[in-house]
mmCIF file of C-alpha atoms in Angstrom:
data_model
loop_
_atom_site.group_PDB
_atom_site.id
_atom_site.type_symbol
_atom_site.label_atom_id
_atom_site.label_comp_id
_atom_site.label_asym_id
_atom_site.label_seq_id
_atom_site.Cartn_x
_atom_site.Cartn_y
_atom_site.Cartn_z
ATOM 1 C CA MET A 262 -3.847 147.978 160.363
ATOM 2 C CA PHE A 263 -7.543 147.035 160.989
ATOM 3 C CA SER A 264 -8.410 146.998 157.425
ATOM 4 C CA LYS A 265 -5.725 144.943 156.557
ATOM 5 C CA LYS A 266 -6.983 142.110 159.155
ATOM 6 C CA ARG A 267 -10.415 142.505 157.686
ATOM 7 C CA ALA A 268 -9.324 142.084 154.187
ATOM 8 C CA SER A 269 -7.595 138.890 155.059
ATOM 9 C CA SER A 270 -10.724 137.680 156.859
ATOM 10 C CA ASP A 271 -12.745 138.713 153.967
ATOM 11 C CA VAL A 272 -10.390 136.481 151.736
ATOM 12 C CA ASP A 273 -10.672 133.634 154.173
ATOM 13 C CA ASP A 274 -14.594 133.833 154.032
ATOM 14 C CA VAL A 275 -14.262 133.731 150.186
ATOM 15 C CA ARG A 276 -11.877 130.760 150.231
ATOM 16 C CA GLY A 277 -13.871 128.792 152.553
ATOM 17 C CA ASP A 278 -12.269 125.657 153.608
ATOM 18 C CA GLU A 279 -9.042 126.254 151.767
ATOM 19 C CA ALA A 280 -5.849 126.682 153.593
ATOM 20 C CA PRO A 281 -4.420 129.970 153.648
ATOM 21 C CA ALA A 282 -1.361 130.723 151.556
ATOM 22 C CA GLY A 283 1.629 130.394 153.698
ATOM 23 C CA PRO A 284 5.297 130.658 153.223
ATOM 24 C CA GLY A 285 5.446 127.340 151.011
ATOM 25 C CA PHE A 286 3.298 129.017 148.429
ATOM 26 C CA GLN A 287 5.262 132.191 148.574
ATOM 27 C CA SER A 288 8.593 130.071 147.750
ATOM 28 C CA MET A 289 6.925 128.178 144.970
ATOM 29 C CA LEU A 290 6.132 131.620 143.448
ATOM 30 C CA GLU A 291 9.670 132.718 143.839
ATOM 31 C CA GLN A 292 11.043 129.483 142.570
ATOM 32 C CA PHE A 293 8.866 129.995 139.722
ATOM 33 C CA GLY A 294 10.177 133.335 138.933
ATOM 34 C CA SER A 295 13.540 132.316 139.376
ATOM 35 C CA ASP A 296 13.015 129.198 137.049
ATOM 36 C CA ILE A 297 11.596 131.888 134.171
ATOM 37 C CA SER A 298 14.356 134.300 134.681
ATOM 38 C CA LYS A 299 16.938 131.467 134.091
ATOM 39 C CA ALA A 300 14.960 130.266 131.114
ATOM 40 C CA VAL A 301 15.260 133.982 129.638
ATOM 41 C CA GLN A 302 18.858 134.157 130.402
ATOM 42 C CA ALA A 303 19.566 130.793 128.847
ATOM 43 C CA LYS A 304 17.582 131.845 125.733
ATOM 44 C CA LYS A 305 19.177 135.276 125.462
ATOM 45 C CA LYS A 306 22.656 133.181 125.788
ATOM 46 C CA ARG A 307 21.767 131.011 123.078
ATOM 47 C CA LEU A 308 20.248 133.876 120.710
ATOM 48 C CA GLU A 309 23.431 135.893 120.995
ATOM 49 C CA SER A 310 25.487 132.560 120.345
ATOM 50 C CA LEU A 311 23.551 131.576 117.160
ATOM 51 C CA THR A 312 23.515 135.188 115.867
ATOM 52 C CA ASN A 313 27.320 135.518 116.418
ATOM 53 C CA ASN A 314 27.741 132.082 114.656
ATOM 54 C CA TYR A 315 25.897 133.218 111.878
ATOM 55 C CA MET A 316 27.224 136.401 111.241
ATOM 56 C CA LYS A 317 30.864 134.732 111.409
ATOM 57 C CA VAL A 318 29.584 132.299 108.459
ATOM 58 C CA SER A 319 28.150 135.104 106.619
ATOM 59 C CA GLN A 320 31.253 137.236 106.869
ATOM 60 C CA HIS A 321 33.366 134.614 105.826
ATOM 61 C CA LYS A 322 31.400 133.861 102.675
ATOM 62 C CA LEU A 323 31.111 137.574 101.704
ATOM 63 C CA GLU A 324 35.084 137.456 102.453
ATOM 64 C CA GLN A 325 35.486 134.679 100.150
ATOM 65 C CA GLN A 326 33.268 136.323 97.441
ATOM 66 C CA TRP A 327 35.199 139.502 97.818
ATOM 67 C CA SER A 328 38.404 137.728 97.503
ATOM 68 C CA MET A 329 37.335 135.878 94.491
ATOM 69 C CA HIS A 330 36.128 139.154 92.652
ATOM 70 C CA GLN A 331 39.277 140.790 93.398
ATOM 71 C CA SER A 332 41.340 138.205 92.002
ATOM 72 C CA GLN A 333 39.197 138.262 88.777
ATOM 73 C CA ARG A 334 39.632 142.000 88.494
ATOM 74 C CA GLN A 335 43.331 141.771 89.031
ATOM 75 C CA LYS A 336 43.624 138.937 86.403
ATOM 76 C CA LEU A 337 41.494 141.028 83.926
ATOM 77 C CA THR A 338 43.565 144.167 84.657
ATOM 78 C CA GLN A 339 46.874 142.116 84.473
ATOM 79 C CA LYS A 340 45.746 140.540 81.091
ATOM 80 C CA TYR A 341 44.778 143.999 79.344
ATOM 81 C CA SER A 342 47.883 145.388 80.719
ATOM 82 C CA GLN A 343 50.098 142.939 78.987
ATOM 83 C CA GLN A 344 48.083 143.309 75.859
ATOM 84 C CA VAL A 345 48.578 147.093 75.885
ATOM 85 C CA SER A 346 52.404 146.623 76.860
ATOM 86 C CA VAL A 347 52.839 144.193 74.026
ATOM 87 C CA VAL A 348 51.071 146.904 71.558
ATOM 88 C CA LEU A 349 53.144 149.805 73.085
ATOM 89 C CA GLN A 350 56.472 147.935 72.897
ATOM 90 C CA GLN A 351 55.638 147.066 69.110
ATOM 91 C CA TRP A 352 54.776 150.681 68.613
ATOM 92 C CA GLU A 353 57.993 151.728 69.951
ATOM 93 C CA LEU A 354 59.879 149.415 67.947
ATOM 94 C CA ASP A 355 58.214 150.639 64.754
ATOM 95 C CA ALA A 356 58.951 154.107 65.816
ATOM 96 C CA GLN A 357 62.699 153.262 66.176
ATOM 97 C CA ARG A 358 62.659 151.478 62.755
ATOM 98 C CA GLY A 359 60.932 154.324 61.209
ATOM 99 C CA GLU A 360 63.768 156.689 62.740
ATOM 100 C CA GLU A 361 66.361 154.562 61.170
ATOM 101 C CA GLN A 362 65.034 154.292 57.828
ATOM 102 C CA GLU A 363 64.366 158.288 57.967
ATOM 103 C CA GLU A 364 68.254 158.676 58.685
ATOM 104 C CA ARG A 365 69.123 156.227 55.958
ATOM 105 C CA MET A 366 66.986 157.555 53.439
ATOM 106 C CA ASN A 367 67.621 161.186 54.352
ATOM 107 C CA ASN A 368 69.074 162.158 50.773
ATOM 108 C CA LEU A 369 66.206 160.680 49.027
ATOM 109 C CA PHE A 370 63.041 162.911 49.845
ATOM 110 C CA LYS A 371 60.418 160.890 48.100
ATOM 111 C CA GLN A 372 61.342 157.796 49.522
ATOM 112 C CA GLN A 373 61.783 159.389 53.045
ATOM 113 C CA VAL A 374 58.073 160.667 52.524
ATOM 114 C CA LYS A 375 56.825 157.336 51.808
ATOM 115 C CA ILE A 376 58.289 155.668 54.750
ATOM 116 C CA LEU A 377 57.000 158.504 57.212
ATOM 117 C CA GLN A 378 53.436 157.745 55.529
ATOM 118 C CA GLN A 379 53.744 153.952 56.499
ATOM 119 C CA ALA A 380 55.048 154.804 59.876
ATOM 120 C CA ARG A 381 52.032 157.098 60.389
ATOM 121 C CA ALA A 382 49.729 154.527 59.131
ATOM 122 C CA ALA A 383 51.169 152.049 61.345
ATOM 123 C CA HIS A 384 51.176 154.234 64.449
ATOM 124 C CA SER A 385 47.488 155.164 63.622
ATOM 125 C CA HIS A 386 46.561 151.451 63.600
ATOM 126 C CA LYS A 387 48.641 150.772 67.116
ATOM 127 C CA LEU A 388 46.831 154.043 68.494
ATOM 128 C CA LYS A 389 43.755 152.522 67.426
ATOM 129 C CA CYS A 390 44.370 149.020 68.766
ATOM 130 C CA VAL A 391 45.438 150.818 72.037
ATOM 131 C CA ARG A 392 42.308 152.857 72.234
ATOM 132 C CA GLU A 393 39.966 149.722 71.497
ATOM 133 C CA LEU A 394 41.851 147.606 74.077
ATOM 134 C CA TYR A 395 41.491 150.561 76.452
ATOM 135 C CA GLU A 396 37.514 150.887 75.867
ATOM 136 C CA ALA A 397 37.137 147.084 76.067
ATOM 137 C CA PHE A 398 38.893 147.195 79.394
ATOM 138 C CA VAL A 399 36.878 150.182 80.653
ATOM 139 C CA LYS A 400 33.845 148.420 79.369
ATOM 140 C CA ASN A 401 34.550 145.100 81.050
ATOM 141 C CA SER A 402 35.616 146.682 84.319
ATOM 142 C CA GLU A 403 32.155 148.798 84.226
ATOM 143 C CA GLU A 404 30.233 145.225 83.663
ATOM 144 C CA MET A 405 32.425 143.674 86.224
ATOM 145 C CA GLN A 406 31.660 146.258 88.684
ATOM 146 C CA LYS A 407 27.919 146.083 88.066
ATOM 147 C CA SER A 408 27.870 142.284 88.411
ATOM 148 C CA HIS A 409 29.667 142.701 91.690
ATOM 149 C CA GLU A 410 27.510 145.260 93.187
ATOM 150 C CA ALA A 411 24.204 143.175 91.736
ATOM 151 C CA PHE A 412 25.631 140.271 93.581
ATOM 152 C CA LEU A 413 26.565 142.135 96.674
ATOM 153 C CA GLN A 414 23.217 143.579 96.968
ATOM 154 C CA GLY A 415 21.617 139.971 96.458
ATOM 155 C CA ALA A 416 23.854 138.572 99.078
ATOM 156 C CA MET A 417 22.776 141.480 101.330
ATOM 157 C CA GLN A 418 19.109 140.843 100.810
ATOM 158 C CA GLU A 419 19.456 137.039 101.039
ATOM 159 C CA LEU A 420 21.214 137.752 104.416
ATOM 160 C CA ARG A 421 18.707 139.853 105.719
ATOM 161 C CA GLY A 422 16.050 137.233 104.804
ATOM 162 C CA GLU A 423 17.841 134.611 106.543
ATOM 163 C CA MET A 424 18.429 136.819 109.492
ATOM 164 C CA SER A 425 14.879 137.626 109.807
ATOM 165 C CA ALA A 426 13.696 133.888 109.500
ATOM 166 C CA LEU A 427 16.459 132.820 112.056
ATOM 167 C CA GLN A 428 14.901 135.588 114.357
ATOM 168 C CA LYS A 429 11.346 134.153 113.855
ATOM 169 C CA LYS A 430 12.548 130.795 114.374
ATOM 170 C CA ILE A 431 14.436 131.592 117.592
ATOM 171 C CA LEU A 432 11.283 133.687 118.854
ATOM 172 C CA ILE A 433 9.091 130.770 118.314
ATOM 173 C CA ASP A 434 11.647 128.542 119.913
ATOM 174 C CA ILE A 435 11.907 130.748 122.727
ATOM 175 C CA GLN A 436 7.956 131.152 123.026
ATOM 176 C CA GLN A 437 7.366 127.592 122.799
ATOM 177 C CA GLN A 438 10.179 126.542 125.436
ATOM 178 C CA GLU A 439 9.139 129.158 127.735
ATOM 179 C CA MET A 440 5.515 127.993 127.247
ATOM 180 C CA ALA A 441 6.785 124.490 128.135
ATOM 181 C CA SER A 442 8.545 125.613 131.363
ATOM 182 C CA VAL A 443 5.521 127.476 132.451
ATOM 183 C CA ARG A 444 3.382 124.322 131.922
ATOM 184 C CA LYS A 445 6.156 122.366 133.742
ATOM 185 C CA SER A 446 6.545 124.816 136.440
ATOM 186 C CA LEU A 447 2.696 124.731 137.107
ATOM 187 C CA THR A 448 2.578 121.185 136.823
ATOM 188 C CA SER A 449 5.099 120.774 139.509
ATOM 189 C CA MET A 450 3.187 123.279 141.699
ATOM 190 C CA LEU A 451 -0.206 121.964 140.947
ATOM 191 C CA PHE A 452 0.361 118.204 141.438
#
């Protein structure tokens, strides 16, 4: 207890004529700490709000792009499905005609062989068309998939860059506002 009194008197000696720190100074320090705490809480809420809004906008953009890509993929699939269906229907009609001709010409062997050869050539041609359409469909699907993946990777990189820039900006704003708050509090305490 003695050492505390002595330390206090030493401080008074060092201060000289200055008034000792009283409850007013303590309350100013507490008010200053309270102001800083409120400013930090306000900045935290603002940062959360900005981040949530930015994520909602980014998610909306990605959903729109995803929907557009899905629509394109569906249209492409539908287009090739229709083309394949037309070729297959034509192929079935050709097969029916071939069978009818085969039944009609059953007694004429040579003519029947000729008709079968023609039908086989037509079928081969249709199979070739179906194969080419299928290969084109697969190739276009793969290219579209690569394009979509590249787009999504680019969008994610852009999103990361924008988030990083936003974080830096928010941190700078927070630092500047905290410095302004500290200056204002110090000014109000000193003057």
